[in-house]
């Protein structure tokens, strides 16, 4: 075989194609048939050769390159299951102070002075599952997926001996949720066996559990030893328990494994000692845990607390301190993000941090580099917490080599040469090039097609970059005119409209172009939250986009209000503050943004927002304003309840207001409302509307 450095361009392209095909075949053998025909060493050698060729010929990287595919075996092969009740995640906290803040917040929300009991549970580091029972029979199992929709793993779950398949005395419909994990001993045994047979070694028990559960052939799942703990519920026809502790009793009675270390704690002191004790016994537990979950025990209180967009208000995850490792900084470079922020990134000598190889870490901003006195050549402590980008905790100064170099933070954007300036009270320095800066433009396009936005399959980061550089895609709308431009025949007046002939690109063909265009067409109808998120407005993440969608319901309405500069409409939304509202309104002041949206709307259709809110409730679609002090509910509780019933909340009274809820000592809003002839509700009347 030729050395990579001796390959001609044609040979390199052919070689990349050969490796992609070979590795795809090996993946199927490994993941689908559990009958690998390549040793790990052979597999890794192919992977390395592929990476080396790609480094020399980056423009030849194939859309189906194995470098993009590793670790995500055949995801789409499972059927989808829509969760009737979303599978939420938990907010994370990292210190006992934050736990105290959480408890104080719960008390404030509920307006309770005394102690509140919390169920404290080890946080199992596995994969969450949901198991549906109808008339006592197990009928369906699913993974969490994105929380709204998961993968159908019914047959795989069925092979786990600990899952009861039949329940006595259970509600007619019952969804039990929990975590599937691989015990440490089973993980070591599996790896030992795999090693002796030349098969793949898993990095940690969590990966092993994931790889074992998501097997297309459930027989393979059966052979791997998986375990589970149950800890919560989804849909249930008749809830016959009043507390988390009560639910555990039922789970035990039905035969589900319940973690023996779960404890009911009555105050902060008990919670603190629970956490300290668990840290101590962590290593000796037969399974991996990554923290503790605290849940308000009383379900009536849980229901009053309700949910934020993605997490319950009644529970929190207290994570164990992140894992750390030492390594050396090879170089520091600047990345230019979507909003022009210059972020320094450290290139590291690769190091294993808690089972994952890390070769880059963020240095955040220029002050952070100064404060920690981080220099090129330094040995540093790297920390990784969950999915968070690895960070540099500190420098081991006694290991500093004499040739170490201070990093001089540029005042010029390294991508486009525009000035990079730092506003007085901001930590970040930003490129002023706007869309003339290729880095910003490319990052915005990448964001636009990313998973939580338009989610266009096959339009990966590299292709976006190539298409941008070749002026094929300069603005989001260009994505949706690709097909038309690809087909045009060269008679157009405009240079850009000459047929793109995408199928003639290196490494592309008729099929790959068809696939790409089909993936684009699939996204011509988009949900409102995704569309808002895709715009890449500063500070507006996917949770906020959802909130906005929920409150404005249609794009038309949202745009009209924003163009009219209705900041108050945003501020009335629980979860949107001054600075975010400012960024949103500013976005709509830019003519080029409005133009982009107009162009896009000629190509796509934005669906109105539909959510799991109660559309039959008397509050559905009504605009509600609160004034004065409520006695039975706190203000945030009342707002949350009204939102869940489909109401819109506003901070001020106008002729569009439907109801004004009046508490004790109401302000001028009550008078304005009366003058406008708007229906006034007492707290009790409001409560009976909710009921
Ligand atoms: S309760 C609405 N309890 O942690 C709350 N989750 O960060 C639903 N997890 O997705 C989750 N142990 O995969 C809960 N005892 C426990 C848990 C637990 C592990 C996982 C679960 C969840 C994630 C949230």
XYZ file of C-alpha atoms and ligand atoms in Angstrom:
715
model
C 0.000 0.000 0.000
C 1.271 3.475 -0.917
C 2.284 5.974 1.737
C -0.377 8.596 2.239
C 2.090 11.359 1.380
C 2.804 9.760 -2.026
C -0.823 9.631 -3.169
C -1.935 11.685 -6.138
C -5.219 13.493 -5.867
C -7.049 10.861 -7.918
C -5.563 8.067 -5.878
C -6.505 9.809 -2.663
C -10.138 10.140 -3.776
C -10.273 6.477 -4.748
C -8.654 5.465 -1.500
C -11.136 7.488 0.577
C -13.966 5.802 -1.269
C -12.501 2.352 -0.671
C -12.017 3.001 3.061
C -15.522 4.414 3.483
C -17.036 1.308 1.906
C -14.815 -1.062 3.880
C -15.594 0.611 7.199
C -19.317 0.756 6.501
C -19.214 -3.017 5.909
C -17.207 -3.528 9.098
C -19.680 -1.415 11.076
C -22.633 -3.480 9.935
C -20.797 -6.664 10.807
C -19.939 -5.292 14.202
C -23.048 -3.423 15.269
C -25.762 -5.272 13.462
C -24.513 -8.825 13.252
C -22.102 -8.817 16.175
C -19.720 -10.690 13.885
C -16.771 -8.399 13.321
C -14.362 -9.544 10.627
C -11.765 -6.848 11.276
C -9.674 -6.761 14.424
C -9.755 -3.511 16.373
C -6.200 -2.866 15.241
C -7.141 -3.272 11.582
C -10.198 -1.096 12.058
C -8.161 1.602 13.792
C -5.487 1.473 11.087
C -8.154 2.136 8.432
C -9.553 4.969 10.475
C -6.097 6.504 10.861
C -5.298 6.197 7.156
C -8.610 7.842 6.355
C -7.862 10.709 8.741
C -4.363 11.203 7.319
C -5.620 11.371 3.744
C -8.359 13.773 4.796
C -5.810 15.999 6.459
C -3.792 16.234 3.221
C -6.838 16.603 0.971
C -9.487 18.288 3.117
C -11.574 19.130 0.060
C -11.957 15.463 -0.745
C -13.689 14.590 2.538
C -16.717 12.542 1.623
C -20.202 13.206 2.978
C -20.217 9.580 4.123
C -16.704 9.706 5.524
C -16.109 7.300 8.435
C -14.537 10.205 10.336
C -18.020 11.653 10.649
C -19.768 8.470 11.499
C -17.858 6.739 14.272
C -19.869 5.903 17.375
C -23.315 6.497 15.911
C -24.317 3.145 14.540
C -27.398 3.006 12.356
C -29.515 5.282 14.472
C -32.467 5.447 12.170
C -33.049 1.719 12.060
C -35.251 1.823 15.174
C -38.888 2.842 14.986
C -39.823 6.114 16.644
C -42.032 6.495 19.700
C -43.631 9.851 20.510
C -43.673 10.364 24.292
C -47.152 11.307 25.445
C -45.507 12.950 28.430
C -42.122 14.400 27.498
C -39.087 12.792 29.117
C -37.469 15.767 30.757
C -34.008 16.284 32.067
C -32.877 17.876 35.308
C -31.133 21.138 36.025
C -27.579 20.530 37.302
C -25.990 22.108 40.348
C -22.448 21.587 41.543
C -22.233 22.840 45.127
C -24.117 22.617 48.383
C -24.729 26.402 48.170
C -26.574 25.896 44.902
C -28.598 23.091 46.503
C -29.539 25.502 49.282
C -30.554 28.078 46.656
C -32.670 25.445 44.950
C -34.459 24.574 48.196
C -34.939 28.250 49.036
C -36.418 28.781 45.551
C -38.862 25.902 46.071
C -39.941 27.383 49.407
C -40.373 30.833 47.923
C -42.403 29.514 45.003
C -44.692 27.615 47.367
C -44.595 30.269 50.040
C -43.763 27.649 52.696
C -41.561 28.591 55.663
C -41.068 25.193 57.261
C -39.072 22.162 56.108
C -40.001 20.386 52.905
C -39.194 16.665 52.562
C -37.034 15.602 49.623
C -36.479 12.129 48.212
C -32.719 11.802 47.646
C -31.630 9.290 44.998
C -28.276 8.282 43.566
C -28.077 9.577 39.989
C -27.422 6.474 37.904
C -25.032 7.002 35.003
C -26.850 4.994 32.353
C -29.558 5.544 29.760
C -33.082 6.513 30.607
C -35.922 4.337 29.380
C -39.681 4.327 29.560
C -41.743 1.136 29.771
C -45.442 1.215 28.981
C -47.909 -1.217 30.563
C -51.517 -1.624 29.537
C -53.810 -3.807 31.628
C -50.728 -4.927 33.530
C -48.841 -6.122 30.444
C -45.574 -4.666 29.182
C -46.359 -3.453 25.664
C -43.758 -0.884 24.688
C -40.314 0.390 25.617
C -38.494 3.476 24.368
C -35.340 5.512 24.856
C -35.485 9.149 25.817
C -34.319 10.476 22.438
C -34.752 14.228 22.374
C -37.289 14.072 25.189
C -40.281 14.382 22.844
C -39.597 11.338 20.714
C -37.446 8.279 21.411
C -36.534 5.010 19.752
C -38.619 1.885 20.034
C -36.579 -0.596 22.084
C -39.481 -2.791 23.207
C -37.826 -6.081 22.299
C -34.469 -5.080 23.725
C -35.952 -4.056 27.075
C -37.902 -7.294 27.188
C -34.616 -9.212 27.331
C -33.574 -7.523 30.585
C -34.493 -10.005 33.287
C -35.084 -7.328 35.919
C -37.970 -5.763 34.002
C -41.306 -7.233 35.126
C -43.382 -8.124 32.074
C -46.638 -8.460 33.973
C -47.908 -6.351 36.900
C -50.556 -7.217 39.471
C -52.929 -4.481 40.623
C -51.525 -1.799 38.380
C -53.379 1.145 36.832
C -54.831 0.300 33.424
C -52.248 2.522 31.742
C -48.883 2.932 33.422
C -45.561 4.157 32.107
C -42.643 3.383 34.390
C -39.400 5.235 33.754
C -35.882 4.682 34.960
C -32.311 3.994 33.993
C -30.739 1.018 32.221
C -27.110 0.512 33.236
C -24.323 -2.030 33.101
C -22.902 -3.051 36.473
C -19.168 -2.418 36.807
C -18.396 -6.143 37.119
C -20.384 -6.968 33.967
C -18.643 -4.149 32.125
C -15.175 -5.443 33.009
C -16.165 -8.978 32.072
C -17.563 -7.834 28.714
C -14.431 -5.863 27.894
C -12.207 -8.781 28.873
C -14.172 -11.118 26.644
C -14.186 -8.628 23.778
C -10.481 -8.080 24.135
C -9.693 -11.785 23.934
C -11.892 -12.073 20.851
C -10.389 -8.986 19.233
C -13.635 -7.039 19.459
C -14.257 -3.466 20.478
C -13.425 -2.255 23.991
C -15.946 0.145 25.560
C -14.664 3.294 27.258
C -17.004 3.091 30.262
C -20.071 1.217 31.544
C -22.412 3.877 30.186
C -21.140 3.428 26.617
C -21.290 -0.317 27.015
C -24.900 -0.111 28.195
C -25.812 2.169 25.284
C -24.079 -0.076 22.761
C -25.813 -3.114 24.187
C -29.309 -1.700 24.493
C -29.386 -0.170 21.044
C -28.779 -3.418 19.200
C -30.987 -4.106 16.237
C -30.871 -7.761 17.128
C -32.352 -8.096 20.650
C -30.588 -11.447 21.021
C -27.337 -9.522 21.377
C -28.882 -7.336 24.067
C -29.915 -10.499 25.878
C -26.340 -11.801 25.919
C -24.958 -8.575 27.386
C -25.798 -8.249 31.069
C -27.878 -5.133 31.609
C -29.593 -3.978 34.804
C -32.070 -1.251 35.632
C -33.536 0.950 38.342
C -37.007 2.489 38.138
C -37.495 5.984 39.577
C -40.339 7.905 37.946
C -43.471 7.627 35.829
C -44.908 9.022 32.612
C -48.533 8.557 31.604
C -50.713 6.902 34.231
C -54.485 6.390 34.083
C -55.013 6.528 37.833
C -52.282 7.728 40.153
C -52.630 5.700 43.332
C -49.667 7.261 45.157
C -49.305 10.642 46.799
C -45.554 10.916 47.140
C -42.299 9.803 45.555
C -41.812 7.466 48.556
C -45.295 6.042 48.005
C -44.473 5.462 44.322
C -41.369 3.482 45.325
C -43.555 1.201 47.475
C -45.731 0.460 44.478
C -42.699 -0.123 42.266
C -41.356 -2.664 44.753
C -44.702 -4.380 44.988
C -44.869 -4.652 41.191
C -41.374 -6.119 41.135
C -39.251 -3.262 39.770
C -35.726 -2.815 41.111
C -35.652 0.334 43.260
C -32.318 1.721 44.403
C -31.761 0.623 48.043
C -29.830 3.848 48.717
C -32.813 6.156 48.107
C -33.599 8.125 51.294
C -36.239 10.576 52.377
C -34.541 13.647 53.905
C -36.436 16.192 55.921
C -34.071 19.181 55.930
C -30.874 20.624 54.473
C -28.663 19.007 57.106
C -29.966 15.557 56.258
C -29.544 16.269 52.563
C -25.946 17.363 53.078
C -25.024 14.244 54.966
C -26.760 12.076 52.363
C -24.580 13.652 49.678
C -21.365 13.338 51.716
C -22.098 9.709 52.501
C -22.811 8.862 48.887
C -19.529 10.478 47.768
C -17.783 8.209 50.228
C -19.420 4.964 49.154
C -19.460 5.900 45.463
C -16.414 3.811 44.507
C -17.708 0.753 46.324
C -21.129 0.778 44.660
C -21.539 -1.960 42.023
C -22.597 0.632 39.391
C -21.508 4.117 38.268
C -23.279 7.173 39.606
C -22.538 10.773 38.679
C -24.392 12.653 41.401
C -27.536 12.805 43.493
C -31.097 13.704 42.492
C -33.298 15.595 44.973
C -37.053 15.487 44.384
C -39.813 17.186 46.368
C -41.489 14.158 47.929
C -45.076 15.366 48.060
C -46.730 15.129 44.644
C -49.318 17.783 45.420
C -46.372 20.158 45.940
C -44.660 18.856 42.779
C -47.779 19.697 40.837
C -47.911 23.191 42.260
C -44.270 23.690 41.320
C -44.703 22.434 37.771
C -42.122 22.673 35.021
C -39.815 25.066 33.277
C -39.272 24.434 29.569
C -37.129 21.341 29.901
C -36.809 20.625 33.582
C -39.104 20.274 36.552
C -39.034 22.968 39.245
C -39.409 20.259 41.872
C -36.166 18.370 41.272
C -32.487 19.035 40.704
C -29.349 16.984 40.010
C -26.395 17.616 42.321
C -23.426 16.488 40.244
C -20.191 15.145 41.662
C -17.124 17.278 40.999
C -15.908 16.867 37.433
C -13.058 14.582 36.574
C -9.650 16.072 36.033
C -6.363 15.248 34.309
C -2.983 16.884 33.568
C -1.594 17.675 30.150
C 0.465 20.224 28.184
C -0.730 23.136 26.050
C 0.759 22.881 22.567
C -0.748 26.022 21.149
C -3.415 28.664 21.696
C -5.559 29.797 18.780
C -8.600 31.987 18.253
C -11.961 30.733 17.090
C -14.491 33.191 15.689
C -18.063 32.274 16.534
C -21.459 32.971 15.057
C -21.849 36.264 16.895
C -18.280 37.332 16.183
C -16.976 36.429 19.638
C -13.257 35.646 19.622
C -12.762 32.588 21.792
C -9.282 31.388 22.686
C -8.882 27.621 22.434
C -5.988 25.563 23.772
C -4.678 22.698 21.652
C -3.587 20.011 24.090
C -1.486 16.922 24.078
C -4.351 14.412 23.965
C -5.238 13.057 27.390
C -7.848 10.666 28.761
C -10.229 12.477 31.111
C -12.724 10.127 32.746
C -12.870 7.795 29.747
C -12.878 10.389 26.979
C -9.887 11.577 24.946
C -9.561 15.346 25.142
C -7.357 17.386 22.801
C -8.832 20.890 23.038
C -10.062 23.050 25.878
C -11.771 26.412 25.890
C -9.971 29.302 27.574
C -13.170 31.412 27.531
C -11.776 34.935 26.999
C -8.716 37.135 27.362
C -9.255 37.962 31.049
C -9.432 34.285 31.880
C -6.021 33.697 30.255
C -4.535 36.598 32.226
C -6.195 35.665 35.494
C -4.970 32.097 35.349
C -1.689 33.130 33.666
C -2.005 30.391 31.067
C 0.924 30.166 28.629
C 1.771 28.050 25.606
C 3.944 25.148 26.820
C 2.390 25.066 30.304
C 1.255 21.904 32.006
C -2.358 22.395 33.038
C -5.205 20.694 34.872
C -8.070 19.849 32.525
C -11.586 19.343 33.753
C -14.550 17.830 32.037
C -18.105 17.829 33.396
C -20.653 15.844 31.444
C -21.142 17.262 27.984
C -19.546 20.571 28.848
C -16.532 21.615 26.734
C -13.340 20.745 28.641
C -11.864 23.598 30.626
C -8.468 24.540 32.006
C -8.757 24.674 35.803
C -5.269 25.938 36.482
C -1.560 25.864 35.657
C 1.112 23.777 37.374
C 3.572 26.668 37.455
C 6.425 24.607 38.890
C 6.361 22.620 35.652
C 6.546 25.724 33.475
C 9.364 25.339 30.892
C 11.688 28.317 30.301
C 10.538 28.554 26.678
C 6.852 28.958 27.608
C 5.165 31.859 25.782
C 2.557 34.348 26.859
C -0.380 34.600 24.499
C -1.058 38.001 23.011
C -4.756 38.402 22.404
C -5.388 39.851 18.912
C -7.285 43.104 18.402
C -7.856 42.181 14.771
C -10.107 39.309 13.691
C -7.800 36.514 12.515
C -10.423 35.429 9.986
C -11.307 38.653 8.189
C -8.945 41.335 9.442
C -11.714 43.587 10.794
C -11.212 45.308 14.138
C -12.111 43.167 17.110
C -13.443 45.364 19.875
C -14.479 44.885 23.431
C -17.446 46.789 24.844
C -16.841 48.370 28.231
C -18.764 45.929 30.402
C -18.253 42.841 28.260
C -15.752 40.062 28.752
C -15.639 39.073 25.108
C -13.919 40.759 22.228
C -15.948 40.676 19.029
C -15.094 40.914 15.370
C -16.866 43.910 13.821
C -16.914 42.324 10.367
C -20.518 41.059 10.652
C -21.527 38.957 7.690
C -18.478 40.113 5.724
C -16.453 37.958 8.119
C -16.448 34.477 6.577
C -16.091 32.815 9.972
C -19.256 34.482 11.271
C -21.193 33.845 8.103
C -20.186 30.176 8.049
C -20.964 29.692 11.727
C -24.397 31.226 11.253
C -25.114 28.926 8.360
C -23.911 25.954 10.390
C -26.209 26.985 13.187
C -29.074 27.367 10.733
C -28.828 23.744 9.570
C -27.897 22.283 12.973
C -29.834 19.612 14.798
C -32.167 21.778 16.883
C -32.690 24.196 13.993
C -33.436 23.107 10.412
C -31.661 19.799 10.979
C -30.712 19.228 7.349
C -29.137 15.827 6.981
C -26.033 15.672 4.816
C -25.354 19.407 5.031
C -22.533 19.095 7.526
C -20.088 21.727 8.731
C -17.469 20.957 6.103
C -19.890 21.141 3.177
C -21.333 24.410 4.441
C -17.817 25.799 4.584
C -16.951 24.596 1.048
C -20.229 25.870 -0.377
C -19.718 29.215 1.280
C -16.183 29.574 -0.042
C -17.367 28.681 -3.527
C -20.273 31.148 -3.202
C -22.838 28.374 -3.653
C -24.470 29.110 -0.296
C -23.952 32.597 1.079
C -27.240 33.078 2.891
C -29.786 30.646 4.386
C -32.161 31.094 1.461
C -29.492 29.774 -0.918
C -29.987 26.352 0.687
C -33.544 26.245 -0.552
C -32.715 27.412 -4.076
C -29.974 24.813 -4.550
C -32.261 22.506 -6.496
C -33.508 25.189 -8.852
C -29.992 26.518 -9.418
C -28.593 23.060 -9.918
C -31.117 22.405 -12.681
C -30.842 25.690 -14.561
C -29.026 25.352 -17.822
C -26.664 28.208 -18.187
C -28.865 30.592 -20.145
C -29.451 32.746 -17.121
C -28.012 36.205 -17.116
C -26.488 35.802 -13.728
C -23.220 34.037 -13.309
C -24.471 32.437 -10.087
C -27.454 30.967 -11.811
C -25.488 28.892 -14.205
C -26.291 25.249 -13.369
C -24.304 24.330 -10.281
C -23.648 20.802 -11.519
C -23.264 19.578 -7.978
C -23.094 15.981 -9.156
C -19.801 16.758 -10.880
C -18.118 17.735 -7.626
C -15.207 15.615 -6.466
C -16.515 12.730 -4.433
C -20.157 13.492 -5.266
C -22.496 11.757 -7.625
C -26.093 11.744 -8.765
C -27.249 9.840 -5.680
C -25.563 12.072 -3.115
C -26.969 15.204 -4.773
C -30.441 13.672 -4.829
C -30.130 12.800 -1.158
C -29.042 16.294 -0.226
C -31.833 17.973 -2.180
C -34.377 15.569 -0.706
C -33.112 16.376 2.790
C -33.526 20.089 2.045
C -37.032 19.613 0.681
C -38.020 17.640 3.752
C -37.466 20.799 5.788
C -39.540 23.226 3.781
C -42.133 23.031 6.524
C -40.677 23.981 9.871
C -42.024 24.372 13.384
C -42.081 27.846 14.875
C -39.623 27.144 17.740
C -37.087 25.628 15.349
C -37.381 28.559 12.993
C -36.848 31.110 15.760
C -33.877 29.174 17.055
C -32.379 28.866 13.560
C -32.210 32.654 13.204
C -29.338 32.627 15.670
C -30.455 35.685 17.627
C -27.941 36.362 20.362
C -28.824 34.621 23.695
C -31.861 32.885 22.161
C -31.361 29.155 22.619
C -33.834 26.421 21.863
C -35.615 26.631 25.229
C -36.188 30.364 24.812
C -37.334 29.855 21.238
C -39.972 27.497 22.516
C -41.131 30.010 25.101
C -41.421 32.678 22.450
C -43.320 30.356 20.138
C -45.673 29.415 22.941
C -46.456 33.043 23.657
C -46.743 34.439 20.143
C -48.105 31.323 18.435
C -47.444 32.394 14.852
C -44.438 33.848 13.076
C -46.543 36.644 11.649
C -47.652 37.762 15.085
C -44.160 37.551 16.554
C -42.585 39.494 13.706
C -45.233 42.238 13.775
C -44.781 42.767 17.501
C -40.988 42.773 17.289
C -40.828 45.136 14.339
C -43.136 47.423 16.324
C -40.536 47.251 19.122
C -42.929 45.715 21.683
C -40.254 44.875 24.254
C -42.877 44.612 27.026
C -44.498 41.653 25.299
C -41.189 39.825 25.684
C -40.571 40.960 29.247
C -43.983 39.635 30.267
C -42.715 36.122 29.496
C -41.373 34.274 32.512
C -37.795 33.407 31.537
C -36.989 36.388 29.305
C -35.077 39.260 30.879
C -34.056 42.783 29.833
C -30.856 41.917 28.059
C -32.345 39.077 26.044
C -35.385 41.143 25.082
C -33.024 43.888 23.935
C -31.072 41.499 21.686
C -34.278 40.165 20.160
C -35.691 43.586 19.336
C -32.298 44.701 17.988
C -32.279 41.723 15.638
C -35.498 42.952 14.053
C -34.060 46.432 13.542
C -31.529 45.119 11.030
C -32.904 45.414 7.520
C -30.717 42.578 6.246
C -32.256 40.230 8.818
C -35.765 41.154 7.712
C -34.749 40.711 4.093
C -33.322 37.242 4.821
C -36.589 36.279 6.516
C -38.703 37.603 3.636
C -36.591 35.611 1.164
C -36.842 32.503 3.295
C -40.595 32.717 3.644
C -40.917 32.513 -0.105
C -39.244 29.113 0.095
C -40.557 27.621 3.309
C -43.628 27.427 5.468
C -43.504 28.116 9.213
C -46.056 26.148 11.195
C -48.017 27.823 13.949
C -47.175 26.640 17.414
C -49.039 23.757 18.897
C -48.032 22.412 22.258
C -49.342 20.173 24.978
C -51.321 23.062 26.397
C -54.937 22.576 27.161
C -56.860 24.086 24.258
C -60.243 23.344 25.687
C -59.649 25.291 28.856
C -61.521 28.558 29.416
C -58.130 30.315 29.451
C -56.934 28.983 26.085
C -55.778 31.836 23.886
C -56.764 34.452 26.476
C -54.432 37.206 27.581
C -54.188 37.455 31.346
C -52.675 40.179 33.529
C -51.974 39.811 37.266
C -51.963 42.633 39.752
C -51.751 42.811 43.541
C -50.651 40.129 45.996
C -52.222 36.708 45.658
C -52.877 34.746 48.813
C -53.277 31.111 47.864
C -50.757 31.007 45.053
C -47.545 32.881 44.463
C -47.358 35.067 41.376
C -44.985 32.697 39.511
C -47.171 29.731 40.358
C -50.261 31.482 39.065
C -48.492 32.461 35.827
C -47.214 28.930 35.295
C -50.711 27.514 35.764
C -52.269 29.984 33.391
C -49.613 29.254 30.740
C -50.243 25.541 31.054
C -53.926 26.200 30.398
C -53.024 27.897 27.143
C -53.186 31.510 28.358
C -50.801 34.269 27.354
C -49.432 36.386 30.147
C -48.937 40.074 29.786
C -47.409 42.625 32.120
C -49.694 45.485 31.162
C -53.395 46.051 30.553
C -54.616 47.006 27.093
C -57.752 46.518 25.031
C -56.336 43.106 24.059
C -56.406 41.899 27.652
C -59.109 39.323 28.420
C -58.796 38.909 32.191
C -57.155 40.823 34.990
C -56.619 38.767 38.142
C -56.759 41.016 41.188
C -54.942 40.233 44.430
C -54.712 42.297 47.603
C -53.614 45.941 47.210
C -53.913 46.033 43.415
C -52.164 48.830 41.542
C -53.393 51.118 38.775
C -53.841 48.158 36.418
C -57.114 47.257 38.127
C -58.498 50.719 37.460
C -57.326 50.780 33.832
C -58.950 47.384 33.343
C -62.230 48.521 34.859
C -62.178 51.620 32.632
C -61.673 49.468 29.555
C -64.483 47.147 30.631
C -62.201 44.114 30.950
C -63.326 41.165 33.085
C -61.802 41.329 36.562
C -61.255 38.076 38.460
C -60.633 37.556 42.151
C -58.058 34.965 43.125
C -60.841 32.485 43.923
C -62.571 33.085 40.615
C -59.255 32.556 38.828
C -58.736 29.295 40.732
C -62.165 28.021 39.821
C -61.463 28.815 36.137
C -58.325 26.691 36.450
C -60.260 23.861 38.020
S -35.656 11.787 37.551
C -38.364 14.853 35.485
N -34.100 10.201 38.968
O -30.620 11.869 34.924
C -37.241 14.125 36.116
N -33.325 10.884 36.803
O -30.264 14.731 34.203
C -36.867 12.880 35.435
N -31.170 9.917 36.149
O -32.687 11.942 32.090
C -35.611 12.269 35.882
N -30.854 8.745 37.974
O -31.535 9.725 32.709
C -34.243 10.889 37.815
N -32.861 8.778 40.303
C -33.008 9.452 39.161
C -32.032 9.398 38.122
C -32.227 10.147 36.962
C -30.361 9.061 36.789
C -30.911 10.502 34.807
C -32.040 10.395 33.825
C -32.371 11.806 33.450
C -31.108 12.532 33.788
C -31.412 13.987 34.097
